[in-house]
PDB file of C-alpha atoms in Angstrom:
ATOM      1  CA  UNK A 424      89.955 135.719  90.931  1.00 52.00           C
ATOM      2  CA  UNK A 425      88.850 138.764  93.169  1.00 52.00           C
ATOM      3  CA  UNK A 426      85.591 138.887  95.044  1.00 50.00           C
ATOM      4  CA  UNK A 427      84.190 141.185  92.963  1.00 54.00           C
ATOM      5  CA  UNK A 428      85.043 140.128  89.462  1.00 53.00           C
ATOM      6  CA  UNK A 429      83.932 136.325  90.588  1.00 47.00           C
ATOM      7  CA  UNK A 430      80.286 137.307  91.941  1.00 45.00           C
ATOM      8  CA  UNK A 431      79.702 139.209  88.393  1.00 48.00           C
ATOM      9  CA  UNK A 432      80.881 135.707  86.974  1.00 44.00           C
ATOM     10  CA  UNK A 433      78.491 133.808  89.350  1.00 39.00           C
ATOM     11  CA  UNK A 434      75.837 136.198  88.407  1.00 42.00           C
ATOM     12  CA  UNK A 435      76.002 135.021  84.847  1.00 42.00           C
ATOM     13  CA  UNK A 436      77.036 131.237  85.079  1.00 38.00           C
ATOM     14  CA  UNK A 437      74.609 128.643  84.513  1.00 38.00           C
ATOM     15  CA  UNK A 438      75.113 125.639  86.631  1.00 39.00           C
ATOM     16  CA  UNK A 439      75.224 122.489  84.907  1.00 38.00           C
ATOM     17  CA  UNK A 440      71.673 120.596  85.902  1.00 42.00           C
ATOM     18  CA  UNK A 441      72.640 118.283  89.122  1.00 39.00           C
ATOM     19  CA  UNK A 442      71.823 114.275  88.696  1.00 40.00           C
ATOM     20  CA  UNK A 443      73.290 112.191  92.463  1.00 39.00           C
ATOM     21  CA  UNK A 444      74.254 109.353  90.117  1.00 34.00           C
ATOM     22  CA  UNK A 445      76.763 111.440  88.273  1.00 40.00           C
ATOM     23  CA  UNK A 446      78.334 112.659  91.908  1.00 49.00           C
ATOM     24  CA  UNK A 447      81.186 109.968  92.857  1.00 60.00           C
ATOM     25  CA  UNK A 448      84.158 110.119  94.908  1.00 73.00           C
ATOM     26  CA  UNK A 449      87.655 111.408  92.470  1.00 86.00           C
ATOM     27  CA  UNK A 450      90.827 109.420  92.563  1.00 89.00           C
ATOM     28  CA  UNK A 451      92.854 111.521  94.051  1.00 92.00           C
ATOM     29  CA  UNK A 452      91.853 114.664  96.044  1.00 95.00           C
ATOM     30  CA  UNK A 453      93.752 117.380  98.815  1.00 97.00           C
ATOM     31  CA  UNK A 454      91.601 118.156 101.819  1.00 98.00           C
ATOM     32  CA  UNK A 455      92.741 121.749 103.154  1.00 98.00           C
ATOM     33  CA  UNK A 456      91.391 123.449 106.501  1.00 98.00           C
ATOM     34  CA  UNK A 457      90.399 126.411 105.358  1.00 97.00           C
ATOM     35  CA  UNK A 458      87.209 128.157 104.327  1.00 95.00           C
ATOM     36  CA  UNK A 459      89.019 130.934 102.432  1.00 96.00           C
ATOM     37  CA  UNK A 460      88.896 129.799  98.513  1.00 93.00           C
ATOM     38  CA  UNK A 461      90.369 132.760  97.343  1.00 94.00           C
ATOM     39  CA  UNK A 462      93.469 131.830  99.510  1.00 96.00           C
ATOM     40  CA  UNK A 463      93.680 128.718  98.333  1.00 97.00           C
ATOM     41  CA  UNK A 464      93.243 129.707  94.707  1.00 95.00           C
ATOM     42  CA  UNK A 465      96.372 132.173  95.264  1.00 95.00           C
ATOM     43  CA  UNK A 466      98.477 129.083  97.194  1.00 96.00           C
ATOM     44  CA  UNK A 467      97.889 126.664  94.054  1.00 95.00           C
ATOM     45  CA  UNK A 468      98.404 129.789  91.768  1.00 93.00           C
ATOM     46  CA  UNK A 469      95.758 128.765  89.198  1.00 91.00           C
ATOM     47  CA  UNK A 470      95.651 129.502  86.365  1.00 91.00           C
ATOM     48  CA  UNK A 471      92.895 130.758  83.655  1.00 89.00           C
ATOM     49  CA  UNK A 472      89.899 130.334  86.769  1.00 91.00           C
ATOM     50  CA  UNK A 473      86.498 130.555  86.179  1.00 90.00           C
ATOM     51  CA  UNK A 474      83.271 129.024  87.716  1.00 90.00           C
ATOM     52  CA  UNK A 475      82.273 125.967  87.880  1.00 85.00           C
ATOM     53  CA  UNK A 476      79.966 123.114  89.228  1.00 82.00           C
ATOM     54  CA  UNK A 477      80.767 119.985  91.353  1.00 78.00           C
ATOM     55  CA  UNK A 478      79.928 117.900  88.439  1.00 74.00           C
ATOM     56  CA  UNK A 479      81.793 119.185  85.808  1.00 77.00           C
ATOM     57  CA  UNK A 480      84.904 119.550  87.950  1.00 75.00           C
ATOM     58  CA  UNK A 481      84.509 115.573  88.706  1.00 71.00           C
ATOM     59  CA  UNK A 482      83.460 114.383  85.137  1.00 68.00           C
ATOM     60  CA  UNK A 483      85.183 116.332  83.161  1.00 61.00           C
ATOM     61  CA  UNK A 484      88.879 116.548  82.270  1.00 52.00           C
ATOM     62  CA  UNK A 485      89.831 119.417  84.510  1.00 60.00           C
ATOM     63  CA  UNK A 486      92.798 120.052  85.644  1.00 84.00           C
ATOM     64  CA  UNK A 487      92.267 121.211  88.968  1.00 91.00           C
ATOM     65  CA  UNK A 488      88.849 122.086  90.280  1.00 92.00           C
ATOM     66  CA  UNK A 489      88.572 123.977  93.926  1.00 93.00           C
ATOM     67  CA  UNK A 490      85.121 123.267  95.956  1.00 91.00           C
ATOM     68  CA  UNK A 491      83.114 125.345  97.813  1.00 91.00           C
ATOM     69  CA  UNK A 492      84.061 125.098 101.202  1.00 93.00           C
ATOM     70  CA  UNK A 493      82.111 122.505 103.759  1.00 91.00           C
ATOM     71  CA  UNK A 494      82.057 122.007 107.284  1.00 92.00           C
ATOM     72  CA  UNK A 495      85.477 123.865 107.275  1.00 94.00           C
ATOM     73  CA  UNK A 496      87.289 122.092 104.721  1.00 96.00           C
ATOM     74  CA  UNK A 497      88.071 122.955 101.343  1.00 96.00           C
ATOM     75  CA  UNK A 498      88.145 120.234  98.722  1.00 95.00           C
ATOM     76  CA  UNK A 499      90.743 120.000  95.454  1.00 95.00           C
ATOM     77  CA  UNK A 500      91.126 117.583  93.060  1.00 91.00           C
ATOM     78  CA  UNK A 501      91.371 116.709  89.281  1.00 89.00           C
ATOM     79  CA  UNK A 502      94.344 115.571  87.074  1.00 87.00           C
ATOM     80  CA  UNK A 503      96.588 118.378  87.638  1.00 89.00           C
ATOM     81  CA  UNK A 504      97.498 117.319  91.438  1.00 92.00           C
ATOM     82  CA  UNK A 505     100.570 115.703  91.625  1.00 91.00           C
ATOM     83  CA  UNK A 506     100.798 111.749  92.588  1.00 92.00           C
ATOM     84  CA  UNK A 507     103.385 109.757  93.921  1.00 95.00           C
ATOM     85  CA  UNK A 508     103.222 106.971  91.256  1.00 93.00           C
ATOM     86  CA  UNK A 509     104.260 109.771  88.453  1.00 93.00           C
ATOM     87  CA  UNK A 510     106.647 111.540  91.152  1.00 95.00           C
ATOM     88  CA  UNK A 511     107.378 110.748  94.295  1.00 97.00           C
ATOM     89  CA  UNK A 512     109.610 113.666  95.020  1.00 97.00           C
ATOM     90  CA  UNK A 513     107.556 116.473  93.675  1.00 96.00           C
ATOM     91  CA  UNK A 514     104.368 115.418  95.550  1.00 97.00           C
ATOM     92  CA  UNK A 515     106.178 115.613  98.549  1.00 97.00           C
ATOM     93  CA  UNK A 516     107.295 119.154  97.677  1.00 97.00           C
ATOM     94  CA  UNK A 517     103.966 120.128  96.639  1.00 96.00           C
ATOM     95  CA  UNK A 518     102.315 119.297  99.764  1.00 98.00           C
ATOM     96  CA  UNK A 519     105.010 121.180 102.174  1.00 98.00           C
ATOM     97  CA  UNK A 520     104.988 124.083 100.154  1.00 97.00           C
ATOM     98  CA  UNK A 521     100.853 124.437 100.157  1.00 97.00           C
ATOM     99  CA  UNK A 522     100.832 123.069 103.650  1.00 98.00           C
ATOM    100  CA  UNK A 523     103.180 126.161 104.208  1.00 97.00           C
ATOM    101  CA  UNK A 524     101.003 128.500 103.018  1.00 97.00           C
ATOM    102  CA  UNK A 525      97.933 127.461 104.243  1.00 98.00           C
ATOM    103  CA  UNK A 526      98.493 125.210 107.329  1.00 97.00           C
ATOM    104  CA  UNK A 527      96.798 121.948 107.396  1.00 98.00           C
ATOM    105  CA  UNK A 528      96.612 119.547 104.279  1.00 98.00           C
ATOM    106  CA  UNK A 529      95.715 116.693 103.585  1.00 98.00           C
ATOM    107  CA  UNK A 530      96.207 114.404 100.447  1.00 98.00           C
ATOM    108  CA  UNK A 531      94.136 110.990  99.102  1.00 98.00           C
ATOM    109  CA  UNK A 532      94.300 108.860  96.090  1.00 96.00           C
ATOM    110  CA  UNK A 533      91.924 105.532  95.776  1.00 94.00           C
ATOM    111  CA  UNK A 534      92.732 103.789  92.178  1.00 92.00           C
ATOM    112  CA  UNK A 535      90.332 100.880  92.729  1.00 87.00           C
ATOM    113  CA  UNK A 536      91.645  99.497  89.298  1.00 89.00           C
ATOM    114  CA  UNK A 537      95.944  99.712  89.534  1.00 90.00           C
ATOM    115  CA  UNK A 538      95.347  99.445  93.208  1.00 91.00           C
ATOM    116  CA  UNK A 539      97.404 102.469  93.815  1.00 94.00           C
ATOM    117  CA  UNK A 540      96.632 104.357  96.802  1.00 96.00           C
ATOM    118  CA  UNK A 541      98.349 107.177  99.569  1.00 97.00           C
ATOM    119  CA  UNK A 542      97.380 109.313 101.962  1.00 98.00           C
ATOM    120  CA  UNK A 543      99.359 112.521 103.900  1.00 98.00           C
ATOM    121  CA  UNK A 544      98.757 114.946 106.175  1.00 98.00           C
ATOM    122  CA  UNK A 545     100.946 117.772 106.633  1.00 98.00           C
ATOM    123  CA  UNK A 546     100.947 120.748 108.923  1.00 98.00           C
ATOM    124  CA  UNK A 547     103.028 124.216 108.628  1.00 97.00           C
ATOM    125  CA  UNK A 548     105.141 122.731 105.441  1.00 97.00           C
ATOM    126  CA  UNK A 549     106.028 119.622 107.961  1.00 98.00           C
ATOM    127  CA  UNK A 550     104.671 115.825 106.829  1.00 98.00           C
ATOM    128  CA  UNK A 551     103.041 114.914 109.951  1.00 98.00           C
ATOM    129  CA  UNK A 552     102.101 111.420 108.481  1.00 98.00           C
ATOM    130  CA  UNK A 553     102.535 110.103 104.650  1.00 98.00           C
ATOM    131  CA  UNK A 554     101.998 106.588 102.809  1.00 98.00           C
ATOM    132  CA  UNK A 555     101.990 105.461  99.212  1.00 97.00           C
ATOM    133  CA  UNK A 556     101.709 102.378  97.391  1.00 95.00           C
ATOM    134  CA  UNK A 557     102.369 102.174  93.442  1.00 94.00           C
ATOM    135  CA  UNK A 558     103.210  98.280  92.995  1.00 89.00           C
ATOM    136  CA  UNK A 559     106.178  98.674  96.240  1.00 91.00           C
ATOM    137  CA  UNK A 560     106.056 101.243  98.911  1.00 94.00           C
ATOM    138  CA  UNK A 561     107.167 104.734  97.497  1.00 96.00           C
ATOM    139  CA  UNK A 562     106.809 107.124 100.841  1.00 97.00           C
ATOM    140  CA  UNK A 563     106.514 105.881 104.469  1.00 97.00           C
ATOM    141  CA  UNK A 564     106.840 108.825 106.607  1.00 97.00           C
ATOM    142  CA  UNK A 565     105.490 109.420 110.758  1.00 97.00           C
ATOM    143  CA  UNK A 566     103.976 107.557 112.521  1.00 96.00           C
ATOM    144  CA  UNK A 567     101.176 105.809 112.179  1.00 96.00           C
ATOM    145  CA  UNK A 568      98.075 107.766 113.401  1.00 97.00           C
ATOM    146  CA  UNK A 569      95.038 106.406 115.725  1.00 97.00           C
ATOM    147  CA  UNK A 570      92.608 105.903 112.199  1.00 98.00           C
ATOM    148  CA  UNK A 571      94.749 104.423 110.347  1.00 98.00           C
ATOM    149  CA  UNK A 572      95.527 101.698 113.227  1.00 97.00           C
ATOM    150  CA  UNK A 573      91.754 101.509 113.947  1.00 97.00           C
ATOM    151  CA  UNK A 574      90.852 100.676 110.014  1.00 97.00           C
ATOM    152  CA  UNK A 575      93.267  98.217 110.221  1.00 96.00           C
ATOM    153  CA  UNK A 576      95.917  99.947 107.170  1.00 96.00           C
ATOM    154  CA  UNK A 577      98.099  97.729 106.193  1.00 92.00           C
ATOM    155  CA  UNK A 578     101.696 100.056 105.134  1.00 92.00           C
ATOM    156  CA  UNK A 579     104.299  97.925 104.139  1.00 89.00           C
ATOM    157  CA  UNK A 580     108.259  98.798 104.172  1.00 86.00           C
ATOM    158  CA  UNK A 581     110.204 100.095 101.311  1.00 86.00           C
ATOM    159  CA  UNK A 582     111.415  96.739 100.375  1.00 74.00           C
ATOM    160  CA  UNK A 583     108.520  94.847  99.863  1.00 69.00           C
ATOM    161  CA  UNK A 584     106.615  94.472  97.107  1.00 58.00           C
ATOM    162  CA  UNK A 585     103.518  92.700  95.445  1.00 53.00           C
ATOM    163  CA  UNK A 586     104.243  89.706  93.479  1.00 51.00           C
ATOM    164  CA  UNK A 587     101.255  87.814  91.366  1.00 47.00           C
ATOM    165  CA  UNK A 588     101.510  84.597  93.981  1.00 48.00           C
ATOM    166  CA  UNK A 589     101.253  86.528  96.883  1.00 68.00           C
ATOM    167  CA  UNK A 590      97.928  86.958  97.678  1.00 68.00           C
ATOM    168  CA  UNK A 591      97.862  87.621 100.886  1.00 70.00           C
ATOM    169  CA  UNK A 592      99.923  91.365 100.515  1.00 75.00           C
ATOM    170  CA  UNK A 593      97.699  91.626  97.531  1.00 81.00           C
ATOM    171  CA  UNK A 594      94.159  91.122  99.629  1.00 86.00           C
ATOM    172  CA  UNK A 595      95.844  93.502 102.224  1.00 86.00           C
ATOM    173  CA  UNK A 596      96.766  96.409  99.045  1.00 91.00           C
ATOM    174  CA  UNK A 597      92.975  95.915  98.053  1.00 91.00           C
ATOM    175  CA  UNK A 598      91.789  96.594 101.335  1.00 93.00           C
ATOM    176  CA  UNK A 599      94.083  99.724 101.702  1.00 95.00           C
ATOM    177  CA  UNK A 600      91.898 100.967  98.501  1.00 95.00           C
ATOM    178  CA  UNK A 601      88.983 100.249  99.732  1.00 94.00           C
ATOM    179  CA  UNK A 602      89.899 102.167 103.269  1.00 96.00           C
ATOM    180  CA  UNK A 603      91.378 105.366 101.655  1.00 96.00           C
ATOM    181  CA  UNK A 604      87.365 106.689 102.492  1.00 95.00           C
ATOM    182  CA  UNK A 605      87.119 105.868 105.545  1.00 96.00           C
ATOM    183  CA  UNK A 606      90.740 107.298 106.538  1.00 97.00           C
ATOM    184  CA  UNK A 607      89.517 110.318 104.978  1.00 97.00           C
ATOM    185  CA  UNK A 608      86.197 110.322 106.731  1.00 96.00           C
ATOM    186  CA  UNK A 609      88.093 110.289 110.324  1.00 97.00           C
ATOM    187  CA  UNK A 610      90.817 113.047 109.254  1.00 98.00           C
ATOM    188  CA  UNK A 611      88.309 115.276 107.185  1.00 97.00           C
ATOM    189  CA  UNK A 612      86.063 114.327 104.452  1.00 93.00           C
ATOM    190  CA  UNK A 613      84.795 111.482 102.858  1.00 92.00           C
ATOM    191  CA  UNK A 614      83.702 113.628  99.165  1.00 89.00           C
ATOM    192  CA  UNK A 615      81.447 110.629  98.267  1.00 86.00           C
ATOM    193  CA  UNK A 616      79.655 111.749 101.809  1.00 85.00           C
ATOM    194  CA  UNK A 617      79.009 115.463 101.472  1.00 82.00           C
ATOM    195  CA  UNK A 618      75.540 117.223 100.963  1.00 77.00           C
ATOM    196  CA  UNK A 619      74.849 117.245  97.723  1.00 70.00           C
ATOM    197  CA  UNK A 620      72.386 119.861  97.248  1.00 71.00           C
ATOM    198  CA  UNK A 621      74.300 121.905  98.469  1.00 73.00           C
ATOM    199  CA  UNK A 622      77.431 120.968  96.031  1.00 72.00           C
ATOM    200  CA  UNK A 623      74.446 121.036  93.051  1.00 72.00           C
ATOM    201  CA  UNK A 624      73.878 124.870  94.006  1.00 77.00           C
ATOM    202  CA  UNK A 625      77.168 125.963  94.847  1.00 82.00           C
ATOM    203  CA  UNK A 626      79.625 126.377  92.362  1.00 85.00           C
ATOM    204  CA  UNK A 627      83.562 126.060  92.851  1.00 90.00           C
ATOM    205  CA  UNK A 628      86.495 127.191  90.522  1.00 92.00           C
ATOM    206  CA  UNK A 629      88.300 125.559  87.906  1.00 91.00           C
ATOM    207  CA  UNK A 630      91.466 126.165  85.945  1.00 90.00           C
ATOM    208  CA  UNK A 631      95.388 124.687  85.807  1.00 87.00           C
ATOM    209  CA  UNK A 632      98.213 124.637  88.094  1.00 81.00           C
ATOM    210  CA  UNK A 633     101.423 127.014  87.464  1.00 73.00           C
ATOM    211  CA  UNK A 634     104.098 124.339  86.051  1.00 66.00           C
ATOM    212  CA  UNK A 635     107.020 123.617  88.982  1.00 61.00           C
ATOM    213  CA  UNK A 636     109.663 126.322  88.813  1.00 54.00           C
ATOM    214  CA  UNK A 637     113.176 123.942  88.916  1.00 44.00           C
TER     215      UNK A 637
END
């Protein structure tokens, strides 16, 4: 969406009434340094975008919502982002290739009920650091950075895994979940933390991601 044709849009969207108990933290979200949504509307190449508010974009079934900027950072999330758990491979592609377009980003996902959980940064299309956990360990890549050894992550090799009777490795996966926030807090933004009067009167843009050319 141009400039132009998205402050005639603003000028006639409504924003959907703000409640703070509605505003919680998404599963899975990227955390990109840049303040320039337009670019990183073009890098994603979304489709269909229009308008729309912080809540909608985390309680309804979006596919990808974009935030307004904050402190810096630009915020994505929503069901289209790839995950390790579904494909291992392709989030690893879809990270370089965004993280060469638009330099530094980072990628979260916090399911407090399967326990699944990663977290990546990558700079200039190169994975700087990368873990995920979807019942084994599906990427361990760098090394490990000052926050993650300060909140005490626990990232296991790619040949262990979580069976019912070991509860220790299963205390340590919960804690990992619990953590994601705080990792994300040190390396960017914790969304659960931001302003959010300032999400309730600024609205972002929503739409779909262009399907993987193969």
């Amino acid at each position: 969406v141009g400039q132009e044709e998205m402050a005639q849009e603003f000028s006639r969207y409504t924003l959907v009434p703000f409640n703070p108990l509605q505003a919680r933290r998404p599963s899975r979200w990227l955390a990109i340094r840049s303040r320039d949504t337009q670019a990183v509307q073009l890098a994603l190449r979304l489709n269909n975008p229009r308008p729309c508010s912080w809540v909608e974009g985390v309680l309804v079934s979006r596919q990808l919502f974009i935030a307004p900027p904050v402190h810096g950072w630009t915020l994505v999330f929503g069901a289209g982002l790839p995950v390790p758990d579904d494909d291992v491979d392709a989030c690893y592609r879809f990270l370089r290739e965004l993280s060469g377009k638009l330099g530094h980003v980072q990628f979260f996902q916090a399911d407090a009920i399967l326990q699944q959980h990663a977290w990546a940064m990558v700079e200039s299309g190169r994975v700087v650091r990368a873990y995920a956990w979807a019942g084994a360990t599906l990427w361990n890549q760098g090394v490990k950075t000052r926050a993650e050894i300060a909140l005490g992550l626990n990232c296991f090799g790619y040949c262990e895994s979580s069976g019912s009777d070991d509860w220790a490795m299963a205390d340590h996966i919960v804690a990992n979940v619990e953590k994601v926030s705080q990792l994300a807090r040190r390396w960017s933004l914790d969304p659960a933390e931001l302003d959010l009067r300032y999400l309730a009167h600024h609205p972002g843009i929503a739409g779909t991601l262009t399907p993987e050319e193969h």
